């Protein structure tokens, strides 16, 4: 299910100073963080500790509970809401980067699907640029037992082995 308005999704604040952003849909309630390491990275920065010792420059953190049974396979998707015009060099760079990420995800047993083009079909349907991946493709997937306090979204987290992630039940 999409988070947000009928138009599909919501705008997310990057590096929110107020902490995790509350989200709620008919089937899910929780909080999320979209973090991007600034370049150059300042000495004093709210989320500096979350990137210490890591090569990545972006983190997406989501925490919550399902109000209804979500099923066994879960995916996360990011999609552009409107056409983004990229010159051929930037489009090629995006494709190469996503191809590299795809290979890394596959090495860990995950799944990734992406498209960098805005495609209009004769029937007026549109395929928007997107990235979709199974939740088991994420670095960290933690199931907190009912009644226990989940870890803070703003705490450092270490990679979780694939076997542990695949054993997670979503309710």
mmCIF file with all atom_site columns, C-alpha atoms in Angstrom:
data_model
loop_
_atom_site.group_PDB
_atom_site.id
_atom_site.type_symbol
_atom_site.label_atom_id
_atom_site.label_alt_id
_atom_site.label_comp_id
_atom_site.label_asym_id
_atom_site.label_entity_id
_atom_site.label_seq_id
_atom_site.pdbx_PDB_ins_code
_atom_site.Cartn_x
_atom_site.Cartn_y
_atom_site.Cartn_z
_atom_site.occupancy
_atom_site.B_iso_or_equiv
_atom_site.pdbx_formal_charge
_atom_site.auth_seq_id
_atom_site.auth_comp_id
_atom_site.auth_asym_id
_atom_site.auth_atom_id
_atom_site.pdbx_PDB_model_num
ATOM 1   C CA . UNK A 1 1   ? 0.000  0.000   0.000   1.00 0.00 ? 1   UNK A CA 1
ATOM 2   C CA . UNK A 1 2   ? 1.211  3.476   -0.771  1.00 0.00 ? 2   UNK A CA 1
ATOM 3   C CA . UNK A 1 3   ? 1.887  5.888   2.061   1.00 0.00 ? 3   UNK A CA 1
ATOM 4   C CA . UNK A 1 4   ? 0.207  9.225   1.531   1.00 0.00 ? 4   UNK A CA 1
ATOM 5   C CA . UNK A 1 5   ? -2.371 10.857  -0.669  1.00 0.00 ? 5   UNK A CA 1
ATOM 6   C CA . UNK A 1 6   ? -4.369 9.341   -3.523  1.00 0.00 ? 6   UNK A CA 1
ATOM 7   C CA . UNK A 1 7   ? -1.773 10.833  -5.859  1.00 0.00 ? 7   UNK A CA 1
ATOM 8   C CA . UNK A 1 8   ? 0.635  8.201   -4.547  1.00 0.00 ? 8   UNK A CA 1
ATOM 9   C CA . UNK A 1 9   ? 3.093  8.729   -1.768  1.00 0.00 ? 9   UNK A CA 1
ATOM 10  C CA . UNK A 1 10  ? 4.370  11.604  0.264   1.00 0.00 ? 10  UNK A CA 1
ATOM 11  C CA . UNK A 1 11  ? 7.276  14.003  0.167   1.00 0.00 ? 11  UNK A CA 1
ATOM 12  C CA . UNK A 1 12  ? 9.934  13.046  2.698   1.00 0.00 ? 12  UNK A CA 1
ATOM 13  C CA . UNK A 1 13  ? 12.146 15.449  4.571   1.00 0.00 ? 13  UNK A CA 1
ATOM 14  C CA . UNK A 1 14  ? 15.788 14.389  4.341   1.00 0.00 ? 14  UNK A CA 1
ATOM 15  C CA . UNK A 1 15  ? 17.767 14.509  7.623   1.00 0.00 ? 15  UNK A CA 1
ATOM 16  C CA . UNK A 1 16  ? 14.797 15.784  9.671   1.00 0.00 ? 16  UNK A CA 1
ATOM 17  C CA . UNK A 1 17  ? 15.943 17.800  12.681  1.00 0.00 ? 17  UNK A CA 1
ATOM 18  C CA . UNK A 1 18  ? 12.835 16.713  14.593  1.00 0.00 ? 18  UNK A CA 1
ATOM 19  C CA . UNK A 1 19  ? 13.693 12.999  14.316  1.00 0.00 ? 19  UNK A CA 1
ATOM 20  C CA . UNK A 1 20  ? 11.650 10.194  12.743  1.00 0.00 ? 20  UNK A CA 1
ATOM 21  C CA . UNK A 1 21  ? 8.591  11.181  10.679  1.00 0.00 ? 21  UNK A CA 1
ATOM 22  C CA . UNK A 1 22  ? 5.266  9.567   11.715  1.00 0.00 ? 22  UNK A CA 1
ATOM 23  C CA . UNK A 1 23  ? 3.447  7.605   8.984   1.00 0.00 ? 23  UNK A CA 1
ATOM 24  C CA . UNK A 1 24  ? 0.101  5.858   9.069   1.00 0.00 ? 24  UNK A CA 1
ATOM 25  C CA . UNK A 1 25  ? -2.013 4.082   6.478   1.00 0.00 ? 25  UNK A CA 1
ATOM 26  C CA . UNK A 1 26  ? -5.020 1.804   6.680   1.00 0.00 ? 26  UNK A CA 1
ATOM 27  C CA . UNK A 1 27  ? -2.667 -1.174  7.165   1.00 0.00 ? 27  UNK A CA 1
ATOM 28  C CA . UNK A 1 28  ? 0.485  0.229   8.827   1.00 0.00 ? 28  UNK A CA 1
ATOM 29  C CA . UNK A 1 29  ? 1.513  2.651   11.557  1.00 0.00 ? 29  UNK A CA 1
ATOM 30  C CA . UNK A 1 30  ? 5.082  3.677   12.288  1.00 0.00 ? 30  UNK A CA 1
ATOM 31  C CA . UNK A 1 31  ? 7.911  6.141   11.801  1.00 0.00 ? 31  UNK A CA 1
ATOM 32  C CA . UNK A 1 32  ? 10.591 6.615   9.169   1.00 0.00 ? 32  UNK A CA 1
ATOM 33  C CA . UNK A 1 33  ? 13.865 8.404   8.529   1.00 0.00 ? 33  UNK A CA 1
ATOM 34  C CA . UNK A 1 34  ? 15.435 9.260   5.189   1.00 0.00 ? 34  UNK A CA 1
ATOM 35  C CA . UNK A 1 35  ? 19.068 10.187  5.776   1.00 0.00 ? 35  UNK A CA 1
ATOM 36  C CA . UNK A 1 36  ? 21.712 11.456  3.370   1.00 0.00 ? 36  UNK A CA 1
ATOM 37  C CA . UNK A 1 37  ? 25.278 12.096  4.454   1.00 0.00 ? 37  UNK A CA 1
ATOM 38  C CA . UNK A 1 38  ? 26.144 15.732  3.662   1.00 0.00 ? 38  UNK A CA 1
ATOM 39  C CA . UNK A 1 39  ? 29.206 16.403  1.525   1.00 0.00 ? 39  UNK A CA 1
ATOM 40  C CA . UNK A 1 40  ? 31.318 17.679  3.096   1.00 0.00 ? 40  UNK A CA 1
ATOM 41  C CA . UNK A 1 41  ? 30.188 16.043  6.331   1.00 0.00 ? 41  UNK A CA 1
ATOM 42  C CA . UNK A 1 42  ? 30.217 18.607  9.163   1.00 0.00 ? 42  UNK A CA 1
ATOM 43  C CA . UNK A 1 43  ? 31.966 17.834  12.457  1.00 0.00 ? 43  UNK A CA 1
ATOM 44  C CA . UNK A 1 44  ? 28.701 18.346  14.358  1.00 0.00 ? 44  UNK A CA 1
ATOM 45  C CA . UNK A 1 45  ? 25.742 16.685  12.681  1.00 0.00 ? 45  UNK A CA 1
ATOM 46  C CA . UNK A 1 46  ? 22.683 15.012  14.221  1.00 0.00 ? 46  UNK A CA 1
ATOM 47  C CA . UNK A 1 47  ? 23.070 11.718  12.354  1.00 0.00 ? 47  UNK A CA 1
ATOM 48  C CA . UNK A 1 48  ? 26.881 11.526  12.108  1.00 0.00 ? 48  UNK A CA 1
ATOM 49  C CA . UNK A 1 49  ? 27.128 8.444   14.344  1.00 0.00 ? 49  UNK A CA 1
ATOM 50  C CA . UNK A 1 50  ? 24.804 6.451   12.064  1.00 0.00 ? 50  UNK A CA 1
ATOM 51  C CA . UNK A 1 51  ? 27.273 6.770   9.169   1.00 0.00 ? 51  UNK A CA 1
ATOM 52  C CA . UNK A 1 52  ? 30.519 6.282   11.161  1.00 0.00 ? 52  UNK A CA 1
ATOM 53  C CA . UNK A 1 53  ? 32.631 3.539   9.556   1.00 0.00 ? 53  UNK A CA 1
ATOM 54  C CA . UNK A 1 54  ? 30.200 3.030   6.687   1.00 0.00 ? 54  UNK A CA 1
ATOM 55  C CA . UNK A 1 55  ? 30.749 3.776   3.001   1.00 0.00 ? 55  UNK A CA 1
ATOM 56  C CA . UNK A 1 56  ? 27.084 4.368   2.261   1.00 0.00 ? 56  UNK A CA 1
ATOM 57  C CA . UNK A 1 57  ? 25.772 7.896   1.878   1.00 0.00 ? 57  UNK A CA 1
ATOM 58  C CA . UNK A 1 58  ? 22.031 7.191   2.170   1.00 0.00 ? 58  UNK A CA 1
ATOM 59  C CA . UNK A 1 59  ? 19.974 5.344   4.762   1.00 0.00 ? 59  UNK A CA 1
ATOM 60  C CA . UNK A 1 60  ? 16.232 4.680   4.795   1.00 0.00 ? 60  UNK A CA 1
ATOM 61  C CA . UNK A 1 61  ? 14.913 3.569   8.187   1.00 0.00 ? 61  UNK A CA 1
ATOM 62  C CA . UNK A 1 62  ? 11.349 2.404   8.804   1.00 0.00 ? 62  UNK A CA 1
ATOM 63  C CA . UNK A 1 63  ? 9.850  1.082   12.019  1.00 0.00 ? 63  UNK A CA 1
ATOM 64  C CA . UNK A 1 64  ? 6.290  0.167   12.826  1.00 0.00 ? 64  UNK A CA 1
ATOM 65  C CA . UNK A 1 65  ? 3.626  -2.457  13.006  1.00 0.00 ? 65  UNK A CA 1
ATOM 66  C CA . UNK A 1 66  ? 1.078  -3.826  10.581  1.00 0.00 ? 66  UNK A CA 1
ATOM 67  C CA . UNK A 1 67  ? -2.587 -3.401  11.461  1.00 0.00 ? 67  UNK A CA 1
ATOM 68  C CA . UNK A 1 68  ? -3.539 -6.215  9.092   1.00 0.00 ? 68  UNK A CA 1
ATOM 69  C CA . UNK A 1 69  ? -1.789 -9.397  7.964   1.00 0.00 ? 69  UNK A CA 1
ATOM 70  C CA . UNK A 1 70  ? 0.704  -8.254  5.286   1.00 0.00 ? 70  UNK A CA 1
ATOM 71  C CA . UNK A 1 71  ? 1.516  -11.626 3.759   1.00 0.00 ? 71  UNK A CA 1
ATOM 72  C CA . UNK A 1 72  ? 4.875  -13.373 3.490   1.00 0.00 ? 72  UNK A CA 1
ATOM 73  C CA . UNK A 1 73  ? 6.696  -11.298 0.867   1.00 0.00 ? 73  UNK A CA 1
ATOM 74  C CA . UNK A 1 74  ? 7.259  -7.610  1.581   1.00 0.00 ? 74  UNK A CA 1
ATOM 75  C CA . UNK A 1 75  ? 8.792  -4.992  -0.703  1.00 0.00 ? 75  UNK A CA 1
ATOM 76  C CA . UNK A 1 76  ? 9.781  -1.369  -0.445  1.00 0.00 ? 76  UNK A CA 1
ATOM 77  C CA . UNK A 1 77  ? 9.501  0.928   -3.452  1.00 0.00 ? 77  UNK A CA 1
ATOM 78  C CA . UNK A 1 78  ? 10.667 4.423   -4.317  1.00 0.00 ? 78  UNK A CA 1
ATOM 79  C CA . UNK A 1 79  ? 9.190  6.169   -7.343  1.00 0.00 ? 79  UNK A CA 1
ATOM 80  C CA . UNK A 1 80  ? 9.528  9.624   -8.854  1.00 0.00 ? 80  UNK A CA 1
ATOM 81  C CA . UNK A 1 81  ? 6.192  11.477  -8.842  1.00 0.00 ? 81  UNK A CA 1
ATOM 82  C CA . UNK A 1 82  ? 6.937  13.368  -12.051 1.00 0.00 ? 82  UNK A CA 1
ATOM 83  C CA . UNK A 1 83  ? 9.294  13.190  -14.997 1.00 0.00 ? 83  UNK A CA 1
ATOM 84  C CA . UNK A 1 84  ? 12.906 13.974  -14.125 1.00 0.00 ? 84  UNK A CA 1
ATOM 85  C CA . UNK A 1 85  ? 14.898 15.028  -17.156 1.00 0.00 ? 85  UNK A CA 1
ATOM 86  C CA . UNK A 1 86  ? 18.406 13.597  -17.118 1.00 0.00 ? 86  UNK A CA 1
ATOM 87  C CA . UNK A 1 87  ? 20.986 14.128  -19.806 1.00 0.00 ? 87  UNK A CA 1
ATOM 88  C CA . UNK A 1 88  ? 22.529 10.987  -21.273 1.00 0.00 ? 88  UNK A CA 1
ATOM 89  C CA . UNK A 1 89  ? 25.598 11.139  -18.999 1.00 0.00 ? 89  UNK A CA 1
ATOM 90  C CA . UNK A 1 90  ? 23.547 11.344  -15.786 1.00 0.00 ? 90  UNK A CA 1
ATOM 91  C CA . UNK A 1 91  ? 21.154 8.655   -16.996 1.00 0.00 ? 91  UNK A CA 1
ATOM 92  C CA . UNK A 1 92  ? 24.104 6.362   -17.779 1.00 0.00 ? 92  UNK A CA 1
ATOM 93  C CA . UNK A 1 93  ? 25.647 7.119   -14.353 1.00 0.00 ? 93  UNK A CA 1
ATOM 94  C CA . UNK A 1 94  ? 22.333 6.300   -12.646 1.00 0.00 ? 94  UNK A CA 1
ATOM 95  C CA . UNK A 1 95  ? 22.032 3.042   -14.604 1.00 0.00 ? 95  UNK A CA 1
ATOM 96  C CA . UNK A 1 96  ? 25.614 2.019   -13.800 1.00 0.00 ? 96  UNK A CA 1
ATOM 97  C CA . UNK A 1 97  ? 25.137 2.836   -10.099 1.00 0.00 ? 97  UNK A CA 1
ATOM 98  C CA . UNK A 1 98  ? 21.873 0.894   -9.890  1.00 0.00 ? 98  UNK A CA 1
ATOM 99  C CA . UNK A 1 99  ? 23.399 -2.030  -11.785 1.00 0.00 ? 99  UNK A CA 1
ATOM 100 C CA . UNK A 1 100 ? 26.227 -2.132  -9.229  1.00 0.00 ? 100 UNK A CA 1
ATOM 101 C CA . UNK A 1 101 ? 23.731 -1.941  -6.326  1.00 0.00 ? 101 UNK A CA 1
ATOM 102 C CA . UNK A 1 102 ? 21.707 -4.712  -7.962  1.00 0.00 ? 102 UNK A CA 1
ATOM 103 C CA . UNK A 1 103 ? 24.764 -6.991  -8.088  1.00 0.00 ? 103 UNK A CA 1
ATOM 104 C CA . UNK A 1 104 ? 25.523 -6.275  -4.412  1.00 0.00 ? 104 UNK A CA 1
ATOM 105 C CA . UNK A 1 105 ? 21.922 -7.006  -3.416  1.00 0.00 ? 105 UNK A CA 1
ATOM 106 C CA . UNK A 1 106 ? 21.912 -10.260 -5.419  1.00 0.00 ? 106 UNK A CA 1
ATOM 107 C CA . UNK A 1 107 ? 25.159 -11.355 -3.701  1.00 0.00 ? 107 UNK A CA 1
ATOM 108 C CA . UNK A 1 108 ? 23.320 -11.213 -0.382  1.00 0.00 ? 108 UNK A CA 1
ATOM 109 C CA . UNK A 1 109 ? 20.341 -13.168 -1.721  1.00 0.00 ? 109 UNK A CA 1
ATOM 110 C CA . UNK A 1 110 ? 18.071 -10.149 -2.144  1.00 0.00 ? 110 UNK A CA 1
ATOM 111 C CA . UNK A 1 111 ? 15.985 -8.861  -5.017  1.00 0.00 ? 111 UNK A CA 1
ATOM 112 C CA . UNK A 1 112 ? 16.094 -5.461  -6.720  1.00 0.00 ? 112 UNK A CA 1
ATOM 113 C CA . UNK A 1 113 ? 14.142 -4.074  -9.653  1.00 0.00 ? 113 UNK A CA 1
ATOM 114 C CA . UNK A 1 114 ? 14.649 -0.614  -11.115 1.00 0.00 ? 114 UNK A CA 1
ATOM 115 C CA . UNK A 1 115 ? 13.941 1.623   -14.063 1.00 0.00 ? 115 UNK A CA 1
ATOM 116 C CA . UNK A 1 116 ? 15.542 5.039   -14.745 1.00 0.00 ? 116 UNK A CA 1
ATOM 117 C CA . UNK A 1 117 ? 13.364 6.024   -17.718 1.00 0.00 ? 117 UNK A CA 1
ATOM 118 C CA . UNK A 1 118 ? 9.986  7.737   -17.880 1.00 0.00 ? 118 UNK A CA 1
ATOM 119 C CA . UNK A 1 119 ? 8.100  5.621   -20.439 1.00 0.00 ? 119 UNK A CA 1
ATOM 120 C CA . UNK A 1 120 ? 4.775  6.605   -21.987 1.00 0.00 ? 120 UNK A CA 1
ATOM 121 C CA . UNK A 1 121 ? 2.834  3.792   -23.640 1.00 0.00 ? 121 UNK A CA 1
ATOM 122 C CA . UNK A 1 122 ? 0.272  4.093   -26.485 1.00 0.00 ? 122 UNK A CA 1
ATOM 123 C CA . UNK A 1 123 ? -2.567 3.289   -24.035 1.00 0.00 ? 123 UNK A CA 1
ATOM 124 C CA . UNK A 1 124 ? -1.557 6.373   -21.961 1.00 0.00 ? 124 UNK A CA 1
ATOM 125 C CA . UNK A 1 125 ? -0.054 4.199   -19.221 1.00 0.00 ? 125 UNK A CA 1
ATOM 126 C CA . UNK A 1 126 ? 3.220  5.500   -17.757 1.00 0.00 ? 126 UNK A CA 1
ATOM 127 C CA . UNK A 1 127 ? 6.136  3.575   -16.291 1.00 0.00 ? 127 UNK A CA 1
ATOM 128 C CA . UNK A 1 128 ? 7.837  5.940   -13.861 1.00 0.00 ? 128 UNK A CA 1
ATOM 129 C CA . UNK A 1 129 ? 11.456 5.756   -12.694 1.00 0.00 ? 129 UNK A CA 1
ATOM 130 C CA . UNK A 1 130 ? 11.479 3.501   -9.657  1.00 0.00 ? 130 UNK A CA 1
ATOM 131 C CA . UNK A 1 131 ? 13.454 1.190   -7.421  1.00 0.00 ? 131 UNK A CA 1
ATOM 132 C CA . UNK A 1 132 ? 11.819 -1.808  -5.726  1.00 0.00 ? 132 UNK A CA 1
ATOM 133 C CA . UNK A 1 133 ? 13.469 -4.287  -3.395  1.00 0.00 ? 133 UNK A CA 1
ATOM 134 C CA . UNK A 1 134 ? 12.405 -7.047  -1.037  1.00 0.00 ? 134 UNK A CA 1
ATOM 135 C CA . UNK A 1 135 ? 12.696 -6.195  2.650   1.00 0.00 ? 135 UNK A CA 1
ATOM 136 C CA . UNK A 1 136 ? 15.159 -9.086  2.993   1.00 0.00 ? 136 UNK A CA 1
ATOM 137 C CA . UNK A 1 137 ? 17.463 -7.103  0.675   1.00 0.00 ? 137 UNK A CA 1
ATOM 138 C CA . UNK A 1 138 ? 17.924 -4.425  3.322   1.00 0.00 ? 138 UNK A CA 1
ATOM 139 C CA . UNK A 1 139 ? 21.035 -4.360  5.512   1.00 0.00 ? 139 UNK A CA 1
ATOM 140 C CA . UNK A 1 140 ? 19.040 -4.493  8.727   1.00 0.00 ? 140 UNK A CA 1
ATOM 141 C CA . UNK A 1 141 ? 15.666 -6.137  9.311   1.00 0.00 ? 141 UNK A CA 1
ATOM 142 C CA . UNK A 1 142 ? 14.760 -6.628  12.965  1.00 0.00 ? 142 UNK A CA 1
ATOM 143 C CA . UNK A 1 143 ? 11.663 -8.252  14.433  1.00 0.00 ? 143 UNK A CA 1
ATOM 144 C CA . UNK A 1 144 ? 10.922 -7.105  17.976  1.00 0.00 ? 144 UNK A CA 1
ATOM 145 C CA . UNK A 1 145 ? 8.924  -9.603  20.055  1.00 0.00 ? 145 UNK A CA 1
ATOM 146 C CA . UNK A 1 146 ? 5.434  -8.410  21.030  1.00 0.00 ? 146 UNK A CA 1
ATOM 147 C CA . UNK A 1 147 ? 5.617  -6.354  24.221  1.00 0.00 ? 147 UNK A CA 1
ATOM 148 C CA . UNK A 1 148 ? 9.366  -5.591  23.900  1.00 0.00 ? 148 UNK A CA 1
ATOM 149 C CA . UNK A 1 149 ? 10.677 -2.105  23.165  1.00 0.00 ? 149 UNK A CA 1
ATOM 150 C CA . UNK A 1 150 ? 12.043 -1.841  19.579  1.00 0.00 ? 150 UNK A CA 1
ATOM 151 C CA . UNK A 1 151 ? 15.482 -0.285  19.029  1.00 0.00 ? 151 UNK A CA 1
ATOM 152 C CA . UNK A 1 152 ? 15.633 3.454   18.438  1.00 0.00 ? 152 UNK A CA 1
ATOM 153 C CA . UNK A 1 153 ? 15.546 4.488   14.782  1.00 0.00 ? 153 UNK A CA 1
ATOM 154 C CA . UNK A 1 154 ? 18.337 6.941   15.568  1.00 0.00 ? 154 UNK A CA 1
ATOM 155 C CA . UNK A 1 155 ? 20.671 4.310   17.059  1.00 0.00 ? 155 UNK A CA 1
ATOM 156 C CA . UNK A 1 156 ? 23.527 2.757   15.045  1.00 0.00 ? 156 UNK A CA 1
ATOM 157 C CA . UNK A 1 157 ? 22.609 -0.682  13.655  1.00 0.00 ? 157 UNK A CA 1
ATOM 158 C CA . UNK A 1 158 ? 24.789 -3.423  12.256  1.00 0.00 ? 158 UNK A CA 1
ATOM 159 C CA . UNK A 1 159 ? 24.104 -5.615  9.224   1.00 0.00 ? 159 UNK A CA 1
ATOM 160 C CA . UNK A 1 160 ? 21.873 -8.641  9.878   1.00 0.00 ? 160 UNK A CA 1
ATOM 161 C CA . UNK A 1 161 ? 22.654 -12.046 8.274   1.00 0.00 ? 161 UNK A CA 1
ATOM 162 C CA . UNK A 1 162 ? 20.342 -13.060 5.405   1.00 0.00 ? 162 UNK A CA 1
ATOM 163 C CA . UNK A 1 163 ? 19.128 -16.205 7.209   1.00 0.00 ? 163 UNK A CA 1
ATOM 164 C CA . UNK A 1 164 ? 17.967 -14.097 10.162  1.00 0.00 ? 164 UNK A CA 1
ATOM 165 C CA . UNK A 1 165 ? 16.176 -11.613 7.877   1.00 0.00 ? 165 UNK A CA 1
ATOM 166 C CA . UNK A 1 166 ? 14.402 -14.394 5.945   1.00 0.00 ? 166 UNK A CA 1
ATOM 167 C CA . UNK A 1 167 ? 13.121 -15.830 9.247   1.00 0.00 ? 167 UNK A CA 1
ATOM 168 C CA . UNK A 1 168 ? 11.303 -12.578 10.153  1.00 0.00 ? 168 UNK A CA 1
ATOM 169 C CA . UNK A 1 169 ? 7.528  -12.894 10.414  1.00 0.00 ? 169 UNK A CA 1
ATOM 170 C CA . UNK A 1 170 ? 5.616  -9.712  9.662   1.00 0.00 ? 170 UNK A CA 1
ATOM 171 C CA . UNK A 1 171 ? 2.981  -10.178 12.399  1.00 0.00 ? 171 UNK A CA 1
#
